[in-house]
mmCIF file of C-alpha atoms in Angstrom:
data_model
loop_
_atom_site.group_PDB
_atom_site.id
_atom_site.type_symbol
_atom_site.label_atom_id
_atom_site.label_comp_id
_atom_site.label_asym_id
_atom_site.label_seq_id
_atom_site.Cartn_x
_atom_site.Cartn_y
_atom_site.Cartn_z
ATOM 1 C CA MET A 1064 5.138 -17.941 -85.495
ATOM 2 C CA PRO A 1065 3.417 -16.247 -82.505
ATOM 3 C CA GLU A 1066 0.129 -17.928 -81.631
ATOM 4 C CA GLY A 1067 -1.729 -18.257 -78.347
ATOM 5 C CA ASP A 1068 0.856 -20.558 -76.769
ATOM 6 C CA THR A 1069 3.745 -18.252 -77.721
ATOM 7 C CA VAL A 1070 1.939 -15.231 -76.306
ATOM 8 C CA TRP A 1071 1.144 -17.139 -73.099
ATOM 9 C CA ARG A 1072 4.853 -17.950 -72.590
ATOM 10 C CA THR A 1073 5.820 -14.367 -73.405
ATOM 11 C CA ALA A 1074 3.372 -13.042 -70.814
ATOM 12 C CA LYS A 1075 4.697 -15.473 -68.213
ATOM 13 C CA ARG A 1076 8.287 -14.363 -68.885
ATOM 14 C CA LEU A 1077 7.399 -10.654 -68.777
ATOM 15 C CA HIS A 1078 5.329 -11.088 -65.626
ATOM 16 C CA SER A 1079 8.221 -12.836 -63.896
ATOM 17 C CA ALA A 1080 10.615 -10.057 -64.906
ATOM 18 C CA LEU A 1081 8.440 -7.001 -64.288
ATOM 19 C CA ALA A 1082 5.501 -7.643 -61.954
ATOM 20 C CA GLY A 1083 5.863 -6.026 -58.548
ATOM 21 C CA ARG A 1084 8.798 -3.884 -59.690
ATOM 22 C CA VAL A 1085 8.985 -0.144 -60.200
ATOM 23 C CA LEU A 1086 9.897 1.073 -63.675
ATOM 24 C CA THR A 1087 13.190 2.949 -63.788
ATOM 25 C CA ARG A 1088 13.151 3.312 -67.569
ATOM 26 C CA SER A 1089 10.280 3.827 -69.977
ATOM 27 C CA ASP A 1090 10.580 4.400 -73.708
ATOM 28 C CA LEU A 1091 7.614 3.968 -76.044
ATOM 29 C CA ARG A 1092 8.968 4.455 -79.556
ATOM 30 C CA VAL A 1093 5.679 4.984 -81.334
ATOM 31 C CA PRO A 1094 4.414 8.418 -82.370
ATOM 32 C CA ALA A 1095 1.163 8.296 -80.389
ATOM 33 C CA HIS A 1096 2.935 7.669 -77.074
ATOM 34 C CA ALA A 1097 6.481 8.928 -77.601
ATOM 35 C CA THR A 1098 6.152 11.485 -74.781
ATOM 36 C CA ALA A 1099 4.573 9.099 -72.260
ATOM 37 C CA ASP A 1100 6.706 8.508 -69.164
ATOM 38 C CA LEU A 1101 5.919 5.480 -67.002
ATOM 39 C CA THR A 1102 8.986 5.689 -64.755
ATOM 40 C CA GLY A 1103 8.215 5.559 -61.050
ATOM 41 C CA ARG A 1104 5.149 3.359 -61.582
ATOM 42 C CA ALA A 1105 5.025 -0.287 -60.569
ATOM 43 C CA VAL A 1106 4.090 -3.022 -63.019
ATOM 44 C CA LEU A 1107 1.114 -4.897 -61.581
ATOM 45 C CA ASP A 1108 0.869 -7.871 -63.938
ATOM 46 C CA VAL A 1109 1.277 -9.032 -67.512
ATOM 47 C CA THR A 1110 -1.732 -10.915 -68.851
ATOM 48 C CA PRO A 1111 -2.191 -12.696 -72.190
ATOM 49 C CA ARG A 1112 -5.509 -12.430 -74.011
ATOM 50 C CA GLY A 1113 -5.492 -14.628 -77.090
ATOM 51 C CA LYS A 1114 -2.658 -13.181 -79.184
ATOM 52 C CA HIS A 1115 -2.672 -9.887 -77.249
ATOM 53 C CA LEU A 1116 -0.517 -8.831 -74.278
ATOM 54 C CA LEU A 1117 -1.797 -6.553 -71.529
ATOM 55 C CA THR A 1118 0.871 -5.059 -69.256
ATOM 56 C CA ARG A 1119 -0.990 -3.419 -66.391
ATOM 57 C CA ILE A 1120 0.754 -0.532 -64.684
ATOM 58 C CA GLU A 1121 0.125 1.339 -61.464
ATOM 59 C CA GLY A 1122 -2.180 4.311 -61.874
ATOM 60 C CA GLY A 1123 -4.820 2.565 -63.959
ATOM 61 C CA LEU A 1124 -2.806 2.204 -67.168
ATOM 62 C CA THR A 1125 -2.380 -0.746 -69.525
ATOM 63 C CA LEU A 1126 0.232 -1.150 -72.249
ATOM 64 C CA HIS A 1127 -1.414 -3.199 -74.985
ATOM 65 C CA SER A 1128 0.865 -4.936 -77.498
ATOM 66 C CA HIS A 1129 0.470 -7.519 -80.231
ATOM 67 C CA LEU A 1130 3.219 -9.627 -81.836
ATOM 68 C CA ARG A 1131 1.452 -10.458 -85.133
ATOM 69 C CA MET A 1132 3.895 -12.245 -87.458
ATOM 70 C CA ASP A 1133 7.378 -11.345 -86.223
ATOM 71 C CA GLY A 1134 7.123 -9.159 -83.130
ATOM 72 C CA ALA A 1135 8.935 -10.309 -79.981
ATOM 73 C CA TRP A 1136 9.541 -9.329 -76.374
ATOM 74 C CA GLN A 1137 12.964 -10.069 -74.895
ATOM 75 C CA VAL A 1138 14.112 -9.773 -71.267
ATOM 76 C CA PHE A 1139 17.706 -8.872 -70.470
ATOM 77 C CA GLU A 1140 19.631 -8.795 -67.217
ATOM 78 C CA ASP A 1141 21.419 -5.549 -66.414
ATOM 79 C CA GLY A 1142 24.753 -5.381 -68.198
ATOM 80 C CA SER A 1143 23.903 -8.048 -70.783
ATOM 81 C CA ARG A 1144 23.939 -7.366 -74.506
ATOM 82 C CA TRP A 1145 20.584 -6.878 -76.207
ATOM 83 C CA THR A 1146 20.238 -9.434 -78.980
ATOM 84 C CA GLY A 1147 16.645 -9.197 -80.226
ATOM 85 C CA GLY A 1148 17.461 -7.221 -83.369
ATOM 86 C CA PRO A 1149 18.875 -3.876 -84.526
ATOM 87 C CA ALA A 1150 18.100 -0.799 -82.440
ATOM 88 C CA HIS A 1151 15.795 0.697 -85.067
ATOM 89 C CA GLN A 1152 13.405 -2.260 -84.583
ATOM 90 C CA ILE A 1153 12.859 -1.506 -80.890
ATOM 91 C CA ARG A 1154 9.368 -0.195 -80.153
ATOM 92 C CA VAL A 1155 9.225 -0.408 -76.334
ATOM 93 C CA ILE A 1156 11.705 -0.416 -73.451
ATOM 94 C CA LEU A 1157 10.509 -1.111 -69.904
ATOM 95 C CA GLY A 1158 13.354 -1.176 -67.425
ATOM 96 C CA THR A 1159 13.472 -2.065 -63.728
ATOM 97 C CA SER A 1160 16.304 -2.488 -61.282
ATOM 98 C CA GLY A 1161 17.999 -5.615 -62.560
ATOM 99 C CA ARG A 1162 16.022 -6.399 -65.733
ATOM 100 C CA THR A 1163 14.847 -4.713 -68.898
ATOM 101 C CA ALA A 1164 12.054 -5.853 -71.209
ATOM 102 C CA VAL A 1165 12.518 -4.825 -74.842
ATOM 103 C CA GLY A 1166 9.797 -5.094 -77.482
ATOM 104 C CA TYR A 1167 11.089 -5.621 -81.040
ATOM 105 C CA ARG A 1168 9.091 -5.111 -84.251
ATOM 106 C CA LEU A 1169 5.811 -4.745 -82.351
ATOM 107 C CA PRO A 1170 3.154 -3.686 -84.893
ATOM 108 C CA VAL A 1171 0.711 -2.712 -82.134
ATOM 109 C CA VAL A 1172 1.705 -0.591 -79.127
ATOM 110 C CA GLU A 1173 -1.096 1.229 -77.347
ATOM 111 C CA LEU A 1174 -1.192 2.887 -73.932
ATOM 112 C CA LEU A 1175 -4.738 3.028 -72.596
ATOM 113 C CA ARG A 1176 -6.622 3.166 -69.345
ATOM 114 C CA THR A 1177 -7.038 -0.246 -67.758
ATOM 115 C CA ALA A 1178 -10.763 0.472 -67.521
ATOM 116 C CA ASP A 1179 -10.784 0.755 -71.322
ATOM 117 C CA GLU A 1180 -9.083 -2.565 -72.123
ATOM 118 C CA ASP A 1181 -12.226 -3.787 -73.860
ATOM 119 C CA ARG A 1182 -11.456 -1.292 -76.623
ATOM 120 C CA ALA A 1183 -8.463 -3.467 -77.487
ATOM 121 C CA VAL A 1184 -9.604 -6.997 -76.628
ATOM 122 C CA GLY A 1185 -13.360 -6.851 -76.038
ATOM 123 C CA HIS A 1186 -14.064 -8.241 -79.504
ATOM 124 C CA LEU A 1187 -12.228 -11.488 -78.826
ATOM 125 C CA GLY A 1188 -13.974 -14.811 -78.405
ATOM 126 C CA PRO A 1189 -13.229 -17.251 -75.571
ATOM 127 C CA ASP A 1190 -9.505 -17.402 -74.808
ATOM 128 C CA LEU A 1191 -8.153 -20.920 -75.341
ATOM 129 C CA LEU A 1192 -5.604 -20.447 -72.545
ATOM 130 C CA GLY A 1193 -7.579 -18.061 -70.373
ATOM 131 C CA PRO A 1194 -9.368 -18.698 -67.068
ATOM 132 C CA GLY A 1195 -12.715 -17.906 -68.690
ATOM 133 C CA TRP A 1196 -12.419 -20.500 -71.479
ATOM 134 C CA ASN A 1197 -15.908 -21.491 -72.645
ATOM 135 C CA ALA A 1198 -15.993 -24.343 -75.166
ATOM 136 C CA ASP A 1199 -19.747 -24.105 -75.735
ATOM 137 C CA GLN A 1200 -19.541 -20.408 -76.597
ATOM 138 C CA ALA A 1201 -16.566 -21.025 -78.887
ATOM 139 C CA LEU A 1202 -18.495 -23.722 -80.779
ATOM 140 C CA ALA A 1203 -21.555 -21.500 -81.093
ATOM 141 C CA ASN A 1204 -19.362 -18.707 -82.467
ATOM 142 C CA LEU A 1205 -17.714 -21.012 -85.001
ATOM 143 C CA LEU A 1206 -21.030 -22.383 -86.249
ATOM 144 C CA SER A 1207 -22.728 -18.984 -86.458
ATOM 145 C CA ASP A 1208 -21.649 -18.691 -90.113
ATOM 146 C CA PRO A 1209 -21.994 -22.262 -91.465
ATOM 147 C CA ALA A 1210 -20.914 -21.316 -95.001
ATOM 148 C CA ARG A 1211 -17.538 -20.038 -93.863
ATOM 149 C CA PRO A 1212 -14.455 -22.179 -94.639
ATOM 150 C CA LEU A 1213 -13.241 -24.063 -91.581
ATOM 151 C CA GLY A 1214 -9.729 -22.592 -91.711
ATOM 152 C CA GLU A 1215 -10.984 -19.009 -91.886
ATOM 153 C CA ALA A 1216 -13.413 -19.595 -89.003
ATOM 154 C CA LEU A 1217 -10.579 -20.922 -86.841
ATOM 155 C CA LEU A 1218 -8.398 -17.895 -87.548
ATOM 156 C CA ASP A 1219 -11.160 -15.428 -86.687
ATOM 157 C CA GLN A 1220 -10.251 -14.335 -83.165
ATOM 158 C CA ARG A 1221 -13.846 -13.261 -82.568
ATOM 159 C CA ASN A 1222 -14.790 -16.945 -82.555
ATOM 160 C CA LEU A 1223 -12.060 -18.223 -80.264
ATOM 161 C CA ALA A 1224 -8.805 -16.505 -79.366
ATOM 162 C CA GLY A 1225 -5.369 -18.022 -79.844
ATOM 163 C CA VAL A 1226 -5.375 -20.108 -83.040
ATOM 164 C CA GLY A 1227 -2.945 -19.080 -85.779
ATOM 165 C CA ASN A 1228 -1.767 -20.592 -89.022
ATOM 166 C CA VAL A 1229 0.081 -23.539 -87.484
ATOM 167 C CA TYR A 1230 -2.756 -24.724 -85.283
ATOM 168 C CA LYS A 1231 -5.283 -24.070 -88.038
ATOM 169 C CA SER A 1232 -3.535 -26.555 -90.314
ATOM 170 C CA GLU A 1233 -2.959 -29.105 -87.557
ATOM 171 C CA LEU A 1234 -6.537 -28.918 -86.267
ATOM 172 C CA CYS A 1235 -7.979 -29.396 -89.738
ATOM 173 C CA PHE A 1236 -5.764 -32.446 -90.224
ATOM 174 C CA LEU A 1237 -6.814 -33.961 -86.904
ATOM 175 C CA LEU A 1238 -10.467 -33.323 -87.796
ATOM 176 C CA GLY A 1239 -10.016 -34.997 -91.202
ATOM 177 C CA ALA A 1240 -11.299 -31.953 -93.095
ATOM 178 C CA THR A 1241 -9.623 -29.566 -95.513
ATOM 179 C CA PRO A 1242 -9.415 -25.928 -94.362
ATOM 180 C CA TRP A 1243 -11.710 -24.988 -97.281
ATOM 181 C CA LEU A 1244 -14.602 -27.185 -96.146
ATOM 182 C CA GLN A 1245 -17.582 -25.119 -95.043
ATOM 183 C CA ILE A 1246 -17.689 -25.398 -91.264
ATOM 184 C CA GLY A 1247 -21.387 -26.194 -91.428
ATOM 185 C CA ALA A 1248 -20.529 -29.285 -93.500
ATOM 186 C CA LEU A 1249 -18.220 -30.646 -90.785
ATOM 187 C CA PRO A 1250 -19.928 -33.716 -89.266
ATOM 188 C CA ALA A 1251 -21.608 -32.801 -85.991
ATOM 189 C CA ASP A 1252 -19.544 -35.208 -83.888
ATOM 190 C CA ARG A 1253 -16.295 -33.726 -85.170
ATOM 191 C CA ALA A 1254 -17.523 -30.153 -84.814
ATOM 192 C CA ALA A 1255 -18.450 -30.849 -81.195
ATOM 193 C CA LYS A 1256 -14.879 -31.989 -80.488
ATOM 194 C CA LEU A 1257 -13.232 -28.999 -82.168
ATOM 195 C CA PRO A 1258 -13.062 -26.485 -79.256
ATOM 196 C CA ALA A 1259 -11.765 -29.054 -76.760
ATOM 197 C CA LEU A 1260 -9.198 -30.299 -79.275
ATOM 198 C CA ALA A 1261 -7.968 -26.763 -79.942
ATOM 199 C CA GLN A 1262 -7.724 -26.041 -76.217
ATOM 200 C CA HIS A 1263 -5.872 -29.315 -75.619
ATOM 201 C CA LEU A 1264 -3.272 -28.591 -78.304
ATOM 202 C CA LEU A 1265 -2.483 -25.085 -77.062
ATOM 203 C CA ALA A 1266 -2.469 -26.094 -73.392
ATOM 204 C CA ALA A 1267 -0.136 -29.019 -74.115
ATOM 205 C CA ASN A 1268 2.304 -26.693 -75.878
ATOM 206 C CA ARG A 1269 2.188 -23.543 -73.763
ATOM 207 C CA ASP A 1270 5.320 -24.516 -71.809
ATOM 208 C CA ARG A 1271 7.213 -25.865 -74.838
ATOM 209 C CA THR A 1272 9.504 -23.863 -77.074
ATOM 210 C CA VAL A 1273 8.985 -26.386 -79.902
ATOM 211 C CA ARG A 1274 5.364 -27.190 -80.714
ATOM 212 C CA ASN A 1275 4.322 -30.809 -80.892
ATOM 213 C CA THR A 1276 0.972 -32.093 -82.116
ATOM 214 C CA THR A 1277 1.994 -35.617 -83.140
ATOM 215 C CA GLY A 1278 2.986 -36.965 -79.732
ATOM 216 C CA ARG A 1279 6.215 -38.214 -81.316
ATOM 217 C CA ARG A 1280 9.755 -37.118 -80.687
ATOM 218 C CA SER A 1281 9.957 -36.324 -84.404
ATOM 219 C CA PRO A 1282 8.363 -35.040 -86.563
ATOM 220 C CA ASN A 1283 6.645 -32.568 -84.284
ATOM 221 C CA LEU A 1284 3.796 -31.577 -86.631
ATOM 222 C CA PHE A 1285 1.502 -33.595 -88.878
ATOM 223 C CA VAL A 1286 1.253 -31.261 -91.886
ATOM 224 C CA TYR A 1287 2.356 -27.677 -91.174
ATOM 225 C CA GLY A 1288 5.622 -26.932 -92.970
ATOM 226 C CA ARG A 1289 5.840 -30.464 -94.363
ATOM 227 C CA ALA A 1290 4.970 -29.955 -98.054
ATOM 228 C CA PRO A 1291 5.867 -31.759 -100.279
ATOM 229 C CA ARG A 1292 6.949 -34.526 -97.896
ATOM 230 C CA PRO A 1293 4.740 -37.598 -97.374
ATOM 231 C CA CYS A 1294 1.864 -37.572 -94.912
ATOM 232 C CA LEU A 1295 2.777 -39.295 -91.655
ATOM 233 C CA ARG A 1296 -0.418 -41.324 -91.783
ATOM 234 C CA CYS A 1297 -0.908 -42.345 -95.405
ATOM 235 C CA GLY A 1298 2.229 -41.337 -97.317
ATOM 236 C CA THR A 1299 0.421 -39.003 -99.736
ATOM 237 C CA ARG A 1300 2.324 -35.827 -100.566
ATOM 238 C CA VAL A 1301 1.370 -32.986 -98.212
ATOM 239 C CA ARG A 1302 0.263 -29.885 -100.104
ATOM 240 C CA VAL A 1303 0.354 -26.162 -99.389
ATOM 241 C CA ALA A 1304 -1.623 -23.160 -100.641
ATOM 242 C CA ASP A 1305 -2.590 -19.725 -99.369
ATOM 243 C CA GLN A 1306 -5.998 -19.271 -97.799
ATOM 244 C CA GLY A 1307 -7.867 -16.004 -97.367
ATOM 245 C CA ASP A 1308 -8.344 -12.796 -99.287
ATOM 246 C CA GLY A 1309 -4.654 -12.391 -100.178
ATOM 247 C CA SER A 1310 -4.120 -9.403 -97.878
ATOM 248 C CA ARG A 1311 -1.810 -11.536 -95.721
ATOM 249 C CA GLU A 1312 0.313 -14.564 -96.417
ATOM 250 C CA ARG A 1313 -1.531 -17.562 -94.971
ATOM 251 C CA PRO A 1314 0.308 -20.752 -96.004
ATOM 252 C CA THR A 1315 -2.080 -23.624 -95.344
ATOM 253 C CA TYR A 1316 -1.024 -27.275 -95.303
ATOM 254 C CA TRP A 1317 -3.156 -30.381 -95.690
ATOM 255 C CA CYS A 1318 -3.135 -34.011 -96.813
ATOM 256 C CA PRO A 1319 -5.469 -34.521 -99.808
ATOM 257 C CA ALA A 1320 -6.031 -38.173 -98.861
ATOM 258 C CA CYS A 1321 -6.625 -37.893 -95.105
ATOM 259 C CA GLN A 1322 -8.697 -34.712 -95.269
ATOM 260 C CA THR A 1323 -11.986 -34.506 -97.130
ATOM 261 C CA GLY A 1324 -13.468 -31.389 -98.660
ATOM 262 C CA PRO A 1325 -12.626 -28.809 -101.324
ATOM 263 C CA ALA A 1326 -9.112 -27.533 -101.966
ATOM 264 C CA PRO A 1327 -7.452 -25.202 -104.491
ATOM 265 C CA PRO A 1328 -7.125 -27.002 -107.839
ATOM 266 C CA PHE A 1329 -3.646 -25.562 -108.436
ATOM 267 C CA ALA A 1330 -2.133 -26.777 -105.179
#
């Protein structure tokens, strides 16, 4: 599931493949930009911003993309077979001499002026893996709506950018609170640790292909994806339920013994 660490690795891979190279092929397979031609322009850099990717291109242009649930960027050497999915799922092709980056199932593809990047990412809170990470601002953002459930506050990218469903569940477990606990009810000492803990988890995993929050060789995660198996700490059955308004599937995992606070009665 793409979260801030996945996007960071994707940006690093794309930057290595494209930055400093001139585009020899450009194909944006979205109606708004189907006629755009970027060939002949050099790629300057590929930068992650939370869960967003900004591919900056010579001439003051930025290709903004977002992976959401199942989007992916793949890089292929010339002559190799493309294996990211069927051709009809391709949304972007950026080719250089030697390598081609292919974006599959990208729900967001937007070509904009680099000067206008704030239109796409200006709403985001402090980036957990960015150079401008600000833990104090992230905490202030999270606590600005004390009645909001902890899990929903963590997923709101306006508070802090990079947390998704996996880290939401793991952070709540490590804080000893259910995702439905009002964030204002989280004890002050634990709330103060939250931004640094979130940043630590993502930074520790940004170079790993398999996330690990337990510090063990196995299992890798405390609660996410583990229902109905026993909690690693207390042995109580881990539970799962959706959280949110129902517009998106948000499976949320927690231990009812290790985490205090409200939870769905049907879980």
